[in-house]
Amino acid sequence: MTATATATTTTIFPNCNKKVVAMDASELLSPLEDTTQRLWQALEQDGFVVLKAAATSRTKEMLQRFQQALEGGTLFGSSSLASSHAYTNEDGKVLWNLGYHDGNHSSVRDMYRIKVATPNLQPWPSPSVQSAILQGMEYCKAITDGALRLTLGFNANNDANNLSVLHCIRYFNKDAKQAHAEAVETAERTMRGQGSGQATFYDQDVVVDRIPVHLNVREHVDPGLFVLAPFLPSVCGLQVCPTHGNAWITVDGSNINEKDDFFMLLIVGKAFCKKANEQFGKKVEPTLHRVVVTEGTQRYSAVYDQKYQSLCQILD
C-alpha cells in the first residue's frame, strides 16, 4: 500500500438524496493506504459499497463483454441446453445449474448457475459465451477475495473448499396471469421430459404509500460473505435499503447518472457480518435488498455469491 485516496462519498443515484460511498474497484486488487478504512466505513454506514471502473479501462470492456454474453439470447431458453444438470449446495438443497427456479421468497426466473469449483458442470451455448462469462467470473472472484482479505484478513487460497457460485439470471418481468400460464406449460413440458425444472409463478405485492409494488424477489438478506453484482442492468430492478435508513434505493436502470463509468455493487451477507463482529467488533448488518418488477421488459443480471466453507456455517 502506498498512496492515500480521499474518501469518496457521492450521490450515484439521482432519485435518492442519500450520499453513498463509491470506490474504484481496482483498490480491492491493489489497495491504497486507506482502502481498508474506507471499505469498513461504507459497510458499517450502509451495508454496501458502490464500485466503479473508469470509462476507458480494460475492466469496463471485459465486464461489458460479460454483460453482452448474458443478454445475447443464447444463454437462456435454449432447448439444446435444457437438461437435468443439478448440484447440491452447502445446505443440502438441490439446485438446477440451468433452468427455471422458484425460490422461497421470489417469483420464477430463468437461471444459469456456475460453480467456481466446477465451472464446466453445465453445457455452454458457445465457446465465445463461455470465455466471456468465465472471465467475468474470475474478476468477480478476485474482487470479492480482495475485499475479504482487506476486511477479515482471510486468504482465500488457504481454503480448498470454495462454495462460491455465479448466478446468471433472466427475470421475465411479466404480469402474474401471463407468467403463471407460461409456468404451467413449463411444468407440463418438464413432466414430458422436455424441460429443465417445474415452476409455479405466483403474484407478490407489497403496498407502499397505498401503491402496490410487484416483486420478483422479496426483501431478504443473503447467508454468505460478499455478494457482487458485476454490472448494473439497464432495466430497473435491484433495490437496497441502507443500514441506517428506511427508504429503498434503486441502484440500476435509468437511475445511474454517471454513464461513462461502469458501476458494480458489493453487498454483504450474514456469515461476513458474524465474522466481522467476532473478530473485529465491527457492527455491520447484512444488506437488505429486493428485486422489483419492470413490466414488459426482460431483465438480465449476474450475482457472484462468495462462500468459503471455513467461514460459512449454516446460519438461521
Coordinates of C-alpha atoms in Angstrom, one line a residue:
M1 CA 0.0 0.0 0.0
T2 CA 1.4 3.4 -1.0
A3 CA -0.8 6.3 -1.8
T4 CA -3.8 7.6 0.1
A5 CA -7.1 8.3 -1.6
T6 CA -9.6 10.9 -0.5
A7 CA -12.7 9.2 0.9
T8 CA -15.3 9.3 -1.8
T9 CA -19.0 9.9 -0.9
T10 CA -21.1 10.7 -3.8
T11 CA -24.7 10.6 -4.9
I12 CA -24.7 7.9 -7.7
F13 CA -28.4 7.6 -7.7
P14 CA -30.2 10.9 -8.6
N15 CA -33.6 9.7 -7.2
C16 CA -32.1 9.4 -3.8
N17 CA -30.8 12.1 -1.5
K18 CA -28.6 9.8 0.5
K19 CA -24.8 10.0 0.0
V20 CA -23.3 6.6 -0.6
V21 CA -19.6 5.5 -0.7
A22 CA -18.1 4.8 -4.1
M23 CA -14.7 3.3 -4.6
D24 CA -12.6 2.4 -7.6
A25 CA -12.8 -1.3 -7.9
S26 CA -9.1 -1.6 -8.6
E27 CA -8.4 -0.6 -5.0
L28 CA -9.6 -4.1 -3.9
L29 CA -6.9 -5.6 -6.1
S30 CA -4.2 -3.1 -5.4
P31 CA -5.2 -1.3 -2.1
L32 CA -4.1 2.2 -1.2
E33 CA -3.1 3.1 2.3
D34 CA -6.6 3.9 3.5
T35 CA -8.6 1.5 1.3
T36 CA -9.4 -0.9 4.2
Q37 CA -10.6 2.0 6.4
R38 CA -12.9 3.4 3.7
L39 CA -14.3 -0.1 2.9
W40 CA -15.2 -0.7 6.6
Q41 CA -16.7 2.8 6.7
A42 CA -19.0 2.0 3.8
L43 CA -20.0 -1.4 5.2
E44 CA -20.8 0.0 8.7
Q45 CA -22.6 3.0 7.3
D46 CA -24.7 1.5 4.6
G47 CA -24.1 -2.3 4.4
F48 CA -22.9 -1.9 0.8
V49 CA -20.4 -0.1 -1.4
V50 CA -20.6 1.1 -5.0
L51 CA -17.5 0.1 -7.1
K52 CA -16.6 1.7 -10.4
A53 CA -14.4 1.1 -13.3
A54 CA -13.2 4.0 -15.4
A55 CA -14.7 4.6 -18.8
T56 CA -11.5 3.9 -20.6
S57 CA -10.4 0.9 -18.6
R58 CA -9.9 -2.7 -19.8
T59 CA -12.0 -3.8 -16.8
K60 CA -15.0 -1.9 -18.2
E61 CA -14.5 -3.6 -21.7
M62 CA -14.3 -7.0 -20.1
L63 CA -17.4 -6.5 -18.0
Q64 CA -19.3 -5.2 -20.9
R65 CA -18.5 -8.4 -22.9
F66 CA -19.7 -10.3 -19.8
Q67 CA -23.0 -8.4 -19.8
Q68 CA -23.4 -8.8 -23.5
A69 CA -22.9 -12.6 -23.2
L70 CA -25.8 -12.7 -20.8
E71 CA -28.1 -10.5 -22.8
G72 CA -27.2 -12.1 -26.2
G73 CA -30.1 -14.5 -26.1
T74 CA -28.2 -17.8 -26.3
L75 CA -27.6 -18.5 -22.6
F76 CA -31.3 -18.8 -21.6
G77 CA -34.2 -20.5 -23.1
S78 CA -32.3 -22.8 -25.5
S79 CA -33.9 -26.2 -25.8
S80 CA -30.4 -27.6 -26.6
L81 CA -29.4 -26.6 -23.1
A82 CA -32.5 -27.8 -21.2
S83 CA -31.2 -30.6 -19.0
S84 CA -31.3 -32.2 -15.6
H85 CA -27.9 -30.8 -14.6
A86 CA -28.1 -30.0 -10.9
Y87 CA -25.9 -29.8 -7.8
T88 CA -26.3 -29.9 -4.1
N89 CA -25.4 -26.7 -2.2
E90 CA -23.8 -26.4 1.2
D91 CA -27.2 -26.7 2.9
G92 CA -28.0 -29.9 1.2
K93 CA -30.5 -28.3 -1.2
V94 CA -30.6 -29.5 -4.8
L95 CA -30.4 -26.6 -7.3
W96 CA -30.5 -26.6 -11.1
N97 CA -27.4 -25.5 -12.8
L98 CA -29.7 -24.2 -15.5
G99 CA -33.5 -23.9 -15.9
Y100 CA -36.4 -22.3 -14.1
H101 CA -36.0 -21.5 -10.4
D102 CA -38.9 -21.0 -7.9
G103 CA -37.4 -19.6 -4.7
N104 CA -38.9 -19.3 -1.2
H105 CA -39.1 -15.5 -1.5
S106 CA -39.1 -15.0 -5.2
S107 CA -41.1 -15.4 -8.4
V108 CA -39.8 -17.8 -11.1
R109 CA -36.8 -16.7 -13.1
D110 CA -34.5 -18.4 -15.6
M111 CA -31.2 -19.4 -14.0
Y112 CA -27.7 -20.3 -15.3
R113 CA -25.6 -21.2 -12.3
I114 CA -21.8 -21.7 -12.5
K115 CA -20.0 -23.2 -9.5
V116 CA -16.5 -21.7 -9.2
A117 CA -15.0 -25.1 -8.2
T118 CA -16.5 -26.9 -11.2
P119 CA -17.3 -24.2 -13.9
N120 CA -18.0 -26.6 -16.7
L121 CA -20.5 -28.8 -15.0
Q122 CA -23.3 -27.5 -17.2
P123 CA -23.2 -27.2 -21.1
W124 CA -22.2 -23.9 -22.7
P125 CA -24.1 -22.4 -25.7
S126 CA -20.8 -21.4 -27.4
P127 CA -17.1 -21.0 -26.8
S128 CA -17.3 -17.2 -27.0
V129 CA -20.1 -17.1 -24.4
Q130 CA -18.1 -19.4 -22.2
S131 CA -15.0 -17.3 -22.4
A132 CA -16.7 -14.0 -21.7
I133 CA -18.6 -15.3 -18.7
L134 CA -15.7 -17.2 -17.2
Q135 CA -13.5 -14.1 -17.5
G136 CA -16.2 -12.1 -15.7
M137 CA -16.5 -14.8 -13.0
E138 CA -12.7 -14.8 -12.4
Y139 CA -12.9 -11.0 -12.0
C140 CA -15.8 -11.3 -9.5
K141 CA -13.7 -13.8 -7.5
A142 CA -10.7 -11.5 -7.5
I143 CA -12.7 -8.5 -6.3
T144 CA -14.6 -10.4 -3.5
D145 CA -11.5 -12.2 -2.4
G146 CA -9.7 -8.9 -2.2
A147 CA -12.5 -7.4 -0.1
L148 CA -12.4 -10.4 2.2
R149 CA -8.6 -10.1 2.6
L150 CA -8.8 -6.4 3.4
T151 CA -11.5 -6.7 6.0
L152 CA -11.2 -10.1 7.6
G153 CA -7.6 -10.8 6.7
F154 CA -8.7 -14.0 5.0
N155 CA -6.6 -15.6 2.3
A156 CA -8.9 -17.4 0.0
N157 CA -6.1 -19.5 -1.3
N158 CA -5.9 -21.3 2.0
D159 CA -9.5 -22.6 1.7
A160 CA -9.6 -25.6 -0.6
N161 CA -13.4 -25.8 -0.5
N162 CA -14.7 -22.9 -2.5
L163 CA -18.5 -23.0 -2.4
S164 CA -19.0 -19.8 -4.4
V165 CA -21.5 -19.6 -7.3
L166 CA -22.1 -17.2 -10.1
H167 CA -25.8 -16.8 -10.8
C168 CA -26.8 -15.6 -14.2
I169 CA -30.4 -14.6 -14.1
R170 CA -33.2 -13.7 -16.5
Y171 CA -36.3 -12.1 -14.9
F172 CA -39.4 -12.4 -17.1
N173 CA -41.0 -9.2 -15.8
K174 CA -44.5 -10.2 -16.9
D175 CA -47.8 -9.8 -15.2
A176 CA -48.7 -12.6 -12.9
K177 CA -51.6 -14.0 -15.1
Q178 CA -49.4 -14.4 -18.2
A179 CA -46.4 -15.6 -16.2
H180 CA -48.5 -18.3 -14.5
A181 CA -49.9 -19.6 -17.7
E182 CA -46.4 -19.9 -19.1
A183 CA -45.2 -21.7 -16.0
V184 CA -47.9 -24.3 -16.2
E185 CA -46.8 -25.0 -19.8
T186 CA -43.2 -25.3 -18.5
A187 CA -44.3 -27.7 -15.8
E188 CA -46.1 -29.8 -18.4
R189 CA -43.1 -29.8 -20.7
T190 CA -40.9 -30.9 -17.7
M191 CA -43.1 -33.9 -17.0
R192 CA -42.9 -34.9 -20.6
G193 CA -39.1 -34.7 -20.3
Q194 CA -38.7 -31.6 -22.4
G195 CA -37.8 -29.1 -19.8
S196 CA -35.3 -28.4 -17.0
G197 CA -37.4 -27.7 -14.0
Q198 CA -41.0 -27.5 -12.7
A199 CA -42.1 -24.0 -11.8
T200 CA -45.1 -22.1 -10.4
F201 CA -45.4 -18.3 -10.8
Y202 CA -47.2 -16.5 -8.1
D203 CA -48.2 -12.9 -7.5
Q204 CA -46.2 -10.9 -5.0
D205 CA -47.3 -7.5 -3.9
V206 CA -46.3 -5.2 -1.1
V207 CA -48.1 -1.9 -0.5
V208 CA -46.1 1.3 -0.2
D209 CA -48.0 4.5 0.5
R210 CA -51.1 2.8 -0.8
I211 CA -49.4 1.9 -4.1
P212 CA -48.8 -1.9 -4.8
V213 CA -45.3 -2.8 -5.7
H214 CA -44.9 -6.0 -7.6
L215 CA -41.8 -8.0 -6.7
N216 CA -39.6 -10.5 -8.5
V217 CA -37.7 -11.2 -5.2
R218 CA -39.0 -10.3 -1.8
E219 CA -36.8 -8.3 0.6
H220 CA -34.2 -10.5 2.2
V221 CA -30.5 -10.8 3.3
D222 CA -28.1 -13.3 1.9
P223 CA -26.4 -16.0 4.1
G224 CA -22.8 -15.8 2.7
L225 CA -19.9 -13.5 2.7
F226 CA -19.5 -10.8 0.0
V227 CA -22.0 -10.7 -2.9
L228 CA -21.1 -8.8 -6.1
A229 CA -23.3 -7.5 -8.8
P230 CA -20.6 -7.0 -11.5
F231 CA -22.8 -4.8 -13.7
L232 CA -26.0 -2.8 -13.1
P233 CA -28.6 -3.7 -15.8
S234 CA -30.2 -1.0 -17.9
V235 CA -33.6 -2.3 -16.8
C236 CA -34.5 -1.2 -13.2
G237 CA -35.0 -3.9 -10.6
L238 CA -32.4 -4.2 -7.8
Q239 CA -33.2 -2.1 -4.7
V240 CA -31.2 -1.9 -1.4
C241 CA -32.1 -0.5 1.9
P242 CA -29.2 1.2 3.7
T243 CA -28.4 0.1 7.2
H244 CA -29.2 3.4 8.8
G245 CA -32.1 4.3 6.5
N246 CA -35.7 3.3 5.8
A247 CA -36.0 4.1 2.1
W248 CA -35.4 1.7 -0.8
I249 CA -32.7 2.9 -3.3
T250 CA -33.0 1.7 -6.9
V251 CA -29.4 1.0 -7.9
D252 CA -29.7 0.1 -11.6
G253 CA -31.6 1.1 -14.8
S254 CA -32.1 4.7 -15.7
N255 CA -31.2 5.9 -12.1
I256 CA -27.4 5.6 -12.8
N257 CA -26.2 9.1 -13.6
E258 CA -22.6 8.8 -14.4
K259 CA -22.9 6.9 -17.7
D260 CA -19.3 7.0 -18.7
D261 CA -18.0 4.9 -15.8
F262 CA -19.1 1.3 -15.2
F263 CA -20.7 0.6 -11.8
M264 CA -20.9 -2.5 -9.7
L265 CA -22.5 -3.1 -6.3
L266 CA -20.8 -5.0 -3.4
I267 CA -23.1 -6.2 -0.6
V268 CA -22.6 -8.4 2.5
G269 CA -24.3 -11.5 3.9
K270 CA -24.9 -12.9 7.4
A271 CA -21.7 -15.0 7.5
F272 CA -19.5 -12.0 6.8
C273 CA -21.3 -9.8 9.4
K274 CA -20.9 -12.6 12.1
K275 CA -17.2 -12.9 11.5
A276 CA -16.7 -9.1 11.3
N277 CA -18.3 -8.8 14.8
E278 CA -16.5 -11.8 16.3
Q279 CA -13.0 -10.9 15.0
F280 CA -13.0 -7.1 15.0
G281 CA -16.1 -5.9 16.9
K282 CA -17.5 -4.3 13.7
K283 CA -21.2 -3.6 13.6
V284 CA -22.0 -4.5 10.0
E285 CA -25.5 -5.5 9.1
P286 CA -26.3 -7.8 6.2
T287 CA -27.6 -5.9 3.2
L288 CA -31.4 -5.9 2.9
H289 CA -32.3 -6.0 -0.8
R290 CA -35.1 -7.0 -3.2
V291 CA -35.9 -7.0 -6.9
V292 CA -38.9 -5.2 -8.2
V293 CA -40.7 -5.9 -11.5
T294 CA -40.4 -3.6 -14.5
E295 CA -43.2 -5.0 -16.5
G296 CA -42.8 -5.7 -20.2
T297 CA -39.0 -5.7 -20.3
Q298 CA -36.9 -8.8 -19.5
R299 CA -34.1 -8.1 -17.1
Y300 CA -30.7 -9.8 -17.2
S301 CA -28.4 -9.8 -14.3
A302 CA -25.5 -11.6 -12.7
V303 CA -24.7 -12.2 -9.0
Y304 CA -21.5 -13.6 -7.6
D305 CA -22.2 -15.2 -4.3
Q306 CA -18.9 -15.7 -2.3
K307 CA -18.8 -18.6 0.1
Y308 CA -15.9 -20.4 1.7
Q309 CA -16.5 -23.4 3.9
S310 CA -14.2 -22.3 6.7
L311 CA -16.1 -19.0 7.1
C312 CA -19.6 -20.1 6.3
Q313 CA -21.7 -22.0 8.7
I314 CA -25.4 -22.7 8.2
L315 CA -27.0 -19.6 9.7
D316 CA -30.6 -19.2 10.7

